Coordinates of C-alpha atoms in Angstrom, one line a residue:
X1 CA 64.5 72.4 35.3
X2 CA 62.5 71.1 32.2
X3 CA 63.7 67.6 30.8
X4 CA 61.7 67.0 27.9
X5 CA 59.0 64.1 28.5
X6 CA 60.0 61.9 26.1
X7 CA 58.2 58.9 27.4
X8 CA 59.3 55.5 26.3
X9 CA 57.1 53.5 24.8
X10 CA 55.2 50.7 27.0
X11 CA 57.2 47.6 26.8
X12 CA 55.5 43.7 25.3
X13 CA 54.0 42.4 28.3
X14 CA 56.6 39.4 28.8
X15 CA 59.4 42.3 29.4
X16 CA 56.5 44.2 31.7
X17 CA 56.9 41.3 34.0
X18 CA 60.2 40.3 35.4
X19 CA 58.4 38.0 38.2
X20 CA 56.2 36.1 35.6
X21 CA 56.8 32.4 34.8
X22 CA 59.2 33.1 31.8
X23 CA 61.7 35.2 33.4
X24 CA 62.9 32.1 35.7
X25 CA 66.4 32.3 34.5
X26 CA 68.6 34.0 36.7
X27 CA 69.9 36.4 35.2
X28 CA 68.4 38.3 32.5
X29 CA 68.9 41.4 30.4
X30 CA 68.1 44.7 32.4
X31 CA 65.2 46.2 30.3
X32 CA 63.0 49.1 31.0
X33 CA 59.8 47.6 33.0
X34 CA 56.4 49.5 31.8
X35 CA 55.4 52.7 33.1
X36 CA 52.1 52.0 33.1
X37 CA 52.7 48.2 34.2
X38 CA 48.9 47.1 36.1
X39 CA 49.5 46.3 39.9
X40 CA 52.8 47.4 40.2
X41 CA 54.2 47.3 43.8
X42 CA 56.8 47.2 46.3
X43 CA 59.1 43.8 46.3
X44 CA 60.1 42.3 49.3
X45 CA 63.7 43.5 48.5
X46 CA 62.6 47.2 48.2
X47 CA 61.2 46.5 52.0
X48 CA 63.9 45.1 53.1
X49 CA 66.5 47.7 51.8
X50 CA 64.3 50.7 53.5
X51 CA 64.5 48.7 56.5
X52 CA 68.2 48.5 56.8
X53 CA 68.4 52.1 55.9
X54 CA 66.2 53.4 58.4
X55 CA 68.8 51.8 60.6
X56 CA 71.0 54.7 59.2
X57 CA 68.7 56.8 60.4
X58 CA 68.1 56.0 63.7
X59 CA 72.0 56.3 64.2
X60 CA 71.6 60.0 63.0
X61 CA 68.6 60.9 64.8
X62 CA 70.4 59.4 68.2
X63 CA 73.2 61.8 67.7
X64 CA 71.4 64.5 66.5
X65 CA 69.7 64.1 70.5
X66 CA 73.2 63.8 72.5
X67 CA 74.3 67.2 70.4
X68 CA 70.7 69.1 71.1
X69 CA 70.8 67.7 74.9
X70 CA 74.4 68.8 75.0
X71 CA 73.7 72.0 74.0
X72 CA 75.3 71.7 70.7
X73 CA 72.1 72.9 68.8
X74 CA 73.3 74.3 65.5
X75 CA 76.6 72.2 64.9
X76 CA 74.5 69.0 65.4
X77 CA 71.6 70.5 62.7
X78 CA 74.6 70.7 60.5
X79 CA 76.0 67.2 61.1
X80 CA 72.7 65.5 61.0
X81 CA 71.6 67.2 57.7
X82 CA 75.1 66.2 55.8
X83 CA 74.4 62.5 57.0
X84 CA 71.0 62.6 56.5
X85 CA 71.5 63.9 52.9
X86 CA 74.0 60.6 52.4
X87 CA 71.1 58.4 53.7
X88 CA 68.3 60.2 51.5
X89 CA 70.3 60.5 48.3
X90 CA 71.1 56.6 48.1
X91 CA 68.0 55.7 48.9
X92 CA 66.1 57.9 46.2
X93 CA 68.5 57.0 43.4
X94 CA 67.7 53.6 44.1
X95 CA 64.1 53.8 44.1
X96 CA 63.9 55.7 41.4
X97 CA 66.2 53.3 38.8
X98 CA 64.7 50.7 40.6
X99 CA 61.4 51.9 39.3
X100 CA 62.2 51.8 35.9
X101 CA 64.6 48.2 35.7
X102 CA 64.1 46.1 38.5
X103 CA 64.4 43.0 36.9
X104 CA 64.9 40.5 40.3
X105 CA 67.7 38.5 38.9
X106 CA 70.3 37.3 40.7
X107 CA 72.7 40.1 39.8
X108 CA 70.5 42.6 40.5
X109 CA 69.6 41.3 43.9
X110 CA 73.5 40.7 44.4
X111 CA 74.0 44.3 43.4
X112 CA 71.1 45.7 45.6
X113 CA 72.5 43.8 49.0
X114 CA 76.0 45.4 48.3
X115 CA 74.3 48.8 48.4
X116 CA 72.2 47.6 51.8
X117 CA 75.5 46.9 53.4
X118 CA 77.1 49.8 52.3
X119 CA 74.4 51.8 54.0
X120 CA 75.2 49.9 57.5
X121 CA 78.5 50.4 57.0
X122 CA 77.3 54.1 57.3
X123 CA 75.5 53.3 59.9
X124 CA 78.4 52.5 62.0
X125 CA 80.2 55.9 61.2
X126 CA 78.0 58.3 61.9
X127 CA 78.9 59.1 65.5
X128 CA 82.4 59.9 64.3
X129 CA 80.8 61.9 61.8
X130 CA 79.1 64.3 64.2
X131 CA 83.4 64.7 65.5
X132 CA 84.1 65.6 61.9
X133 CA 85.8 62.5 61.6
X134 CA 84.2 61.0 57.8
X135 CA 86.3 57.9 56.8
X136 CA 83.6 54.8 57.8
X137 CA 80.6 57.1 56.4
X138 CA 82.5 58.0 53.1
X139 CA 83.4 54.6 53.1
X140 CA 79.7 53.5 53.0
X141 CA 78.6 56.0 50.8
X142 CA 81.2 55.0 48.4
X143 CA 80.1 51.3 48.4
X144 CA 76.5 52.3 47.8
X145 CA 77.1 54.1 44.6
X146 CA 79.6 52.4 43.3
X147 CA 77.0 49.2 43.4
X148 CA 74.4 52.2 41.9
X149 CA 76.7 52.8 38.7
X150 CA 77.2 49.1 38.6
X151 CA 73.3 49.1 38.3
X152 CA 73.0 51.6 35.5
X153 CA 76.6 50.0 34.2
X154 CA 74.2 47.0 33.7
X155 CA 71.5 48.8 31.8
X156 CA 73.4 50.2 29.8
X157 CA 74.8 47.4 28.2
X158 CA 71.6 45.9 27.9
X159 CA 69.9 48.8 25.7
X160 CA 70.8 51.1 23.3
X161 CA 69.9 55.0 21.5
X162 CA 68.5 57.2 23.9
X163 CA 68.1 55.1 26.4
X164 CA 71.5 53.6 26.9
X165 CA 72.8 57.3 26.9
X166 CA 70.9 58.2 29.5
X167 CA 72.0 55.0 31.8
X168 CA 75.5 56.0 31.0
X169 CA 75.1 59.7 31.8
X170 CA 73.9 58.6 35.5
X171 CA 76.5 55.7 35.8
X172 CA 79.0 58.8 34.8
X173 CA 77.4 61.0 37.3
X174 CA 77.4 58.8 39.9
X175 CA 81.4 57.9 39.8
X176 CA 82.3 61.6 39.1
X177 CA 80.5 63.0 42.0
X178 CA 82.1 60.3 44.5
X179 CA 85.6 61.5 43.5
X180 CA 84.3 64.7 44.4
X181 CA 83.1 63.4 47.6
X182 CA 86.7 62.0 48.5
X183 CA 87.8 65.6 48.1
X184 CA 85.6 66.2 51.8
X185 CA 88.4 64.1 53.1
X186 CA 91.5 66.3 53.1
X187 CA 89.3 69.9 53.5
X188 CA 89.8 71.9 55.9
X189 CA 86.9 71.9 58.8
X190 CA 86.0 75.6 57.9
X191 CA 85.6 74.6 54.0
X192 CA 84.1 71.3 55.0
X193 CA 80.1 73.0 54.6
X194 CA 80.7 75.1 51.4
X195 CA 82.0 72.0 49.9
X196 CA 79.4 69.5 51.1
X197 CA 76.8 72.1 49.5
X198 CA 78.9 72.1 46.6
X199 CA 78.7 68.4 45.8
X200 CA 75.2 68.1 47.1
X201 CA 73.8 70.2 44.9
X202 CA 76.0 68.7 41.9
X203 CA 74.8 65.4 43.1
X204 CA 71.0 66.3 42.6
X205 CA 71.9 67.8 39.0
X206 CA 73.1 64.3 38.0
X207 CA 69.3 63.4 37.3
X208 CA 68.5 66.3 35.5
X209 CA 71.5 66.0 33.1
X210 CA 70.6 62.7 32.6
X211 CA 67.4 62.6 31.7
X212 CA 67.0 66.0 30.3
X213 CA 66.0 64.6 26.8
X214 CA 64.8 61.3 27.8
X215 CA 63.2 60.2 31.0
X216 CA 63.1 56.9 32.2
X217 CA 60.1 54.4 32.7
X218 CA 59.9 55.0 35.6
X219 CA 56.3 53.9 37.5
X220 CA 54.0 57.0 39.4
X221 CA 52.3 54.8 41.5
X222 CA 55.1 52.4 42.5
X223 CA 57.1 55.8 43.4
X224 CA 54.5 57.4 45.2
X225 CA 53.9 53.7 47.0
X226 CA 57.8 53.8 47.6
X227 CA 58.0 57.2 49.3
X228 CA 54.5 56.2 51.5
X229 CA 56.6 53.4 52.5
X230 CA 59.4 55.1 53.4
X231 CA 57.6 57.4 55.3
X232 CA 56.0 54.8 57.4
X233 CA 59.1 53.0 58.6
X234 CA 60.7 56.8 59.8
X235 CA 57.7 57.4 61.6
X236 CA 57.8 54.2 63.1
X237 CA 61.0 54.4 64.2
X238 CA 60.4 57.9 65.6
X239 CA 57.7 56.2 67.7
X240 CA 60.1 53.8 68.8
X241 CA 62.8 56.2 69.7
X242 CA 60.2 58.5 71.5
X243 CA 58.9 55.2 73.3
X244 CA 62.6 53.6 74.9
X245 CA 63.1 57.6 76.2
X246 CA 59.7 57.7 78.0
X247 CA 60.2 54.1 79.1
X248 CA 63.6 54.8 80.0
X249 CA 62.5 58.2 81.9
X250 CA 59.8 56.2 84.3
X251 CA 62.0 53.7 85.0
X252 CA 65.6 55.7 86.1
X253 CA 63.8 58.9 87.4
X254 CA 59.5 57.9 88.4
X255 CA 58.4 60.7 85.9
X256 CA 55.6 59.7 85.2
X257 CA 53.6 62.7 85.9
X258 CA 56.1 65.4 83.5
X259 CA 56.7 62.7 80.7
X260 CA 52.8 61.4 79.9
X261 CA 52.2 65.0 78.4
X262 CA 55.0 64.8 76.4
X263 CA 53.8 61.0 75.3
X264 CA 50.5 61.9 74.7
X265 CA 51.6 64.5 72.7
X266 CA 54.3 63.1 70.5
X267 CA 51.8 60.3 69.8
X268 CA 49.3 62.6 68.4
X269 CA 51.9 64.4 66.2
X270 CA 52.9 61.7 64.5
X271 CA 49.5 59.9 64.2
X272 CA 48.3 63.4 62.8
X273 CA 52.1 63.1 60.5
X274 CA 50.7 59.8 59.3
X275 CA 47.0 60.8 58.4
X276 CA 48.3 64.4 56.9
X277 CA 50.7 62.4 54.7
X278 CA 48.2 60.3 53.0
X279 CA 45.0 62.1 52.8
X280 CA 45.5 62.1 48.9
X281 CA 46.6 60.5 46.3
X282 CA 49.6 61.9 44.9
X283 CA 50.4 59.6 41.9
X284 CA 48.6 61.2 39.7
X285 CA 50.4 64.4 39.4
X286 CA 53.5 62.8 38.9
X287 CA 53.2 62.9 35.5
X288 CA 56.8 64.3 34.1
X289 CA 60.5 64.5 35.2
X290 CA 59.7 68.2 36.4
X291 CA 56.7 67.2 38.7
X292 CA 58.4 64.2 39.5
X293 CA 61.8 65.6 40.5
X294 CA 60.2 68.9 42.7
X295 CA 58.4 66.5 44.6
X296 CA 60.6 63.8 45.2
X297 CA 63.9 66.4 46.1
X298 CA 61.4 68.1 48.4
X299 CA 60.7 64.8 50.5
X300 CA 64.4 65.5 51.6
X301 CA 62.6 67.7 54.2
X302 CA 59.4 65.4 54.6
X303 CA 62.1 62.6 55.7
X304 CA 64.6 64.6 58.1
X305 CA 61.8 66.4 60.0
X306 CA 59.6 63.2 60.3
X307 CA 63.0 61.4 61.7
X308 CA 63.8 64.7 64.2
X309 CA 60.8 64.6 65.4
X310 CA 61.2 61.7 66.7
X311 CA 65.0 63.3 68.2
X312 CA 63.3 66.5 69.2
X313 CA 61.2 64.2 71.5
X314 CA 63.7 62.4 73.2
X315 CA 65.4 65.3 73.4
X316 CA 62.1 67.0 75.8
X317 CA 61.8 63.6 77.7
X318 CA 65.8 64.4 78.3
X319 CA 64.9 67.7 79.7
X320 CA 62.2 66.8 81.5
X321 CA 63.9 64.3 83.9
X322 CA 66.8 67.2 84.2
X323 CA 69.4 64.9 81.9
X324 CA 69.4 67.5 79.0
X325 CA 71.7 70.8 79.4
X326 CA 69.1 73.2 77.9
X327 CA 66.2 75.0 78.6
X328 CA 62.9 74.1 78.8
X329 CA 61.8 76.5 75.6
X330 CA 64.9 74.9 73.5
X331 CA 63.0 71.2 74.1
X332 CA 60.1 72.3 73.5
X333 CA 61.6 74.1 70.0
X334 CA 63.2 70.4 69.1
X335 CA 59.5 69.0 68.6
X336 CA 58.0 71.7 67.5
X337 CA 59.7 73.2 64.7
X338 CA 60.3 69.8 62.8
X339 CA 56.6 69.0 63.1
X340 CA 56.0 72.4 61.8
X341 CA 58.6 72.0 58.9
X342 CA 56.8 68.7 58.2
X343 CA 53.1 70.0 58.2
X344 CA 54.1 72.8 55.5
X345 CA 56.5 70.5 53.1
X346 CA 53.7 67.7 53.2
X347 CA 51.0 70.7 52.0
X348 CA 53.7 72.3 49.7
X349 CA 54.6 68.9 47.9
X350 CA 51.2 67.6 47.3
X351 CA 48.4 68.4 49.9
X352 CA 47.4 71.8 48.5
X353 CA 46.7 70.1 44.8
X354 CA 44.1 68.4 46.3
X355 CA 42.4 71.4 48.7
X356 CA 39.7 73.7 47.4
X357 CA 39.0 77.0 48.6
X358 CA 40.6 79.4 51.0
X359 CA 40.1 77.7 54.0
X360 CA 41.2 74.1 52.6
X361 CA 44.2 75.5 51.6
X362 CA 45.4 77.3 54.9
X363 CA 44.8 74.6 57.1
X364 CA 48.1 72.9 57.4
X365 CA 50.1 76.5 57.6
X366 CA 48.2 77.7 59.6
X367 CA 48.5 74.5 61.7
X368 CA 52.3 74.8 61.3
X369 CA 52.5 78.4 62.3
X370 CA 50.5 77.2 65.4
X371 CA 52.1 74.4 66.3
X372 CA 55.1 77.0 66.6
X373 CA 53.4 79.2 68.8
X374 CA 52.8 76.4 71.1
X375 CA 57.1 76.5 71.7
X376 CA 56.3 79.3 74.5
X377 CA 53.7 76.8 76.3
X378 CA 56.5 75.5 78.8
X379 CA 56.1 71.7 80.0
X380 CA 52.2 71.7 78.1
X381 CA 54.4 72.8 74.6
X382 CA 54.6 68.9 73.5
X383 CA 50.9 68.1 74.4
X384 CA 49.5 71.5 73.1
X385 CA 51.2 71.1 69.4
X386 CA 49.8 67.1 69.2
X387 CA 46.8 68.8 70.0
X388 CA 47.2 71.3 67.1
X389 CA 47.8 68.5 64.6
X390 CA 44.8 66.4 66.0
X391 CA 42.9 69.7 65.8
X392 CA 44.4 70.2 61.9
X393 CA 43.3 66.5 60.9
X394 CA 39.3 66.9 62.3
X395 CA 39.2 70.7 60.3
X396 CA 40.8 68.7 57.3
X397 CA 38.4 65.9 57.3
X398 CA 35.5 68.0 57.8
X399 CA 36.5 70.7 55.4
X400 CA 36.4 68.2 52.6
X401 CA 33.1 66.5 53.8
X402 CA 31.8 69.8 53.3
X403 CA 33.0 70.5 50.3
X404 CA 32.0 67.3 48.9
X405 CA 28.4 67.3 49.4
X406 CA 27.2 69.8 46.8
X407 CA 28.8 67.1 44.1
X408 CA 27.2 64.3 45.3
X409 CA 23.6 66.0 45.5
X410 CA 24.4 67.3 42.4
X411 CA 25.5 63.5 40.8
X412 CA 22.2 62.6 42.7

């Protein structure tokens, strides 16, 4: 995968700014904003449409707990990765054209609230998903990206050469690939994997085709600011799911005494998740469609283990109060091995750029393959891993105080 970096050219200021005084009108022509556009950031629109699609993914994460606690384990995996795959995929196409031609006219806003109810209309299906029942979530699926070729339909019209080839390959892409998506429909439940795989993986080649000899304008710090943001909210509603269970747990059982460790512990996982995640500044390596597309298919796996974690503990507060039909070591496994998938796709995807020497670089797998170990801990497993991650964050921050001092003496 090696697009060519054809980089357009920086636009006049006047189209730079689609917010500025003299872009009042309400609708306007979709151009390309700059890609190196000064104090570009998140609009309030962007918020709100991560918002209502975390929303998406608190319905997957609460069924992803019923099928663990049920003892469903590895059917539930696959159901919550297919959904969760519907749920990343709209929201990364979005934010990445929105990158490059947000313009915040009337259409586009129009367009961009079609694509946020199409999302809770998702929402809404996916417990009949998990029962292999996919009308309401193709349904929703299919309203998001038919709003997302209407979006690169748009551009289109407004540019030309290179550029308007591109936006035509992706509105192309986008409508082809959701014919192939209503094929899922009427295949049979054994086929029903190979054929999700199938169109997943032609789904991500979409991007590649398009913009294999010219890549769009889009901004690296607005998309690194973008997937921070994103982050944040599916931690945050991993707290919040992890916080109703323990709540929940006191109150209908008096567990106070087996659920604080597991509390404690979550907490510190996903505070450690938080400070691990943006102990460097990634923008600056994304520098081409290859970096750009590694790193941002790889948060696939940043999102859906930050968002099972959260599962995973509700899941050990579940087994804890002796609601959940499964054994103490398979609760324990439900936080642990997302936080450990977490720790090594956060150092794989951008941590270890930043890390010098041996022992910078093996402290988040190591961490991971510890937090593993602390599986086998029993009731303590919870507590022991957020201790592991705390543990990981104080070597990391040390570790690069250390390393840092020679320079500044040196500067000195």
């Amino acid at each position: 995968m090696t697009p060519t970096p054809d980089t357009p050219a920086a636009p006049a200021p006047d189209a730079a700014h689609p917010h500025s005084p003299s872009h009042r009108s309400p609708v306007r022509r979709m151009k390309e904003r700059g890609r190196h556009e000064e104090h570009r950031v998140a609009s309030p629109l962007e918020l709100f449409f991560d918002l209502c699609f975390v929303v998406a993914v608190a319905q997957g994460g609460a069924e992803l707990v019923h099928a663990v606690a049920e003892g469903h384990t590895g059917s539930g995996l696959v159901d919550y990765a297919r959904v969760f795959f519907a749920i990343w995929w709209a929201w990364m196409n979005f934010t990445w054209f929105a990158s490059a031609y947000d313009n915040d006219d009337v259409i586009y806003r129009v367009v961009t609230l079609v694509q946020i109810a199409g999302v809770l209309v998702l929402a809404a299906g996916v417990s009949r998903s998990f029962a292999d029942e996919f009308t309401v979530v193709w349904l929703g699926y299919l309203i998001m990206r038919l709003a997302m070729a209407a979006h690169w339909l748009r551009a289109a019209r407004s540019t030309s050469g290179a550029e308007r080839t591109v936006a035509l390959r992706y509105a192309a892409g986008v409508l082809l690939c959701q014919v192939g998506w209503l094929g899922l429909m009427f295949t049979p439940s054994a086929a029903r994997n190979w054929v999700f795989l199938a169109m997943a993986i032609l789904e991500m080649c979409v991007p590649v085709f398009a913009e294999r000899h010219r890549q769009t304008s889009w901004h690296p710090h607005h998309i690194s600011e973008r997937y921070g943001l994103f982050t944040i909210i599916v931690l945050g509603e991993t707290i919040a799911a992890a916080t109703v269970a323990v709540k929940s747990g006191i109150e209908e059982n008096d567990a106070l005494g087996e659920l604080l460790p597991i509390a404690a512990g979550g907490l510190l996982i996903v505070f450690a998740a938080w400070w691990i995640y943006f102990a460097v500044p990634i923008h600056d390596r994304l520098r081409s469609n290859r970096q750009a597309f590694l790193w941002g298919y790889g948060h696939y796996f940043v999102f859906a283990s930050a968002a099972a974690i959260g599962a995973g503990l509700e899941v050990a507060v579940e087994q804890a109060v002796g609601e959940a039909h499964l054994s103490t070591l398979a609760a324990a496994a439900a936080v642990t091995i997302p936080s450990a998938v977490f720790l090594l796709m956060v150092w794989a995807l951008h941590t270890r750029y930043f890390k010098v020497g041996v022992a910078q670089q093996l402290t988040l797998p190591v961490a991971a393959l510890l937090v593993l170990g602390c599986t086998f801990a029993g009731h303590w497993a919870v507590l022991a891993a957020g201790l592991v991650t705390a543990l990981a964050v104080a070597a990391g921050v040390t570790l690069s105080a250390v390393s840092a001092r020679p320079a500044r003496t040196s500067h000195a």
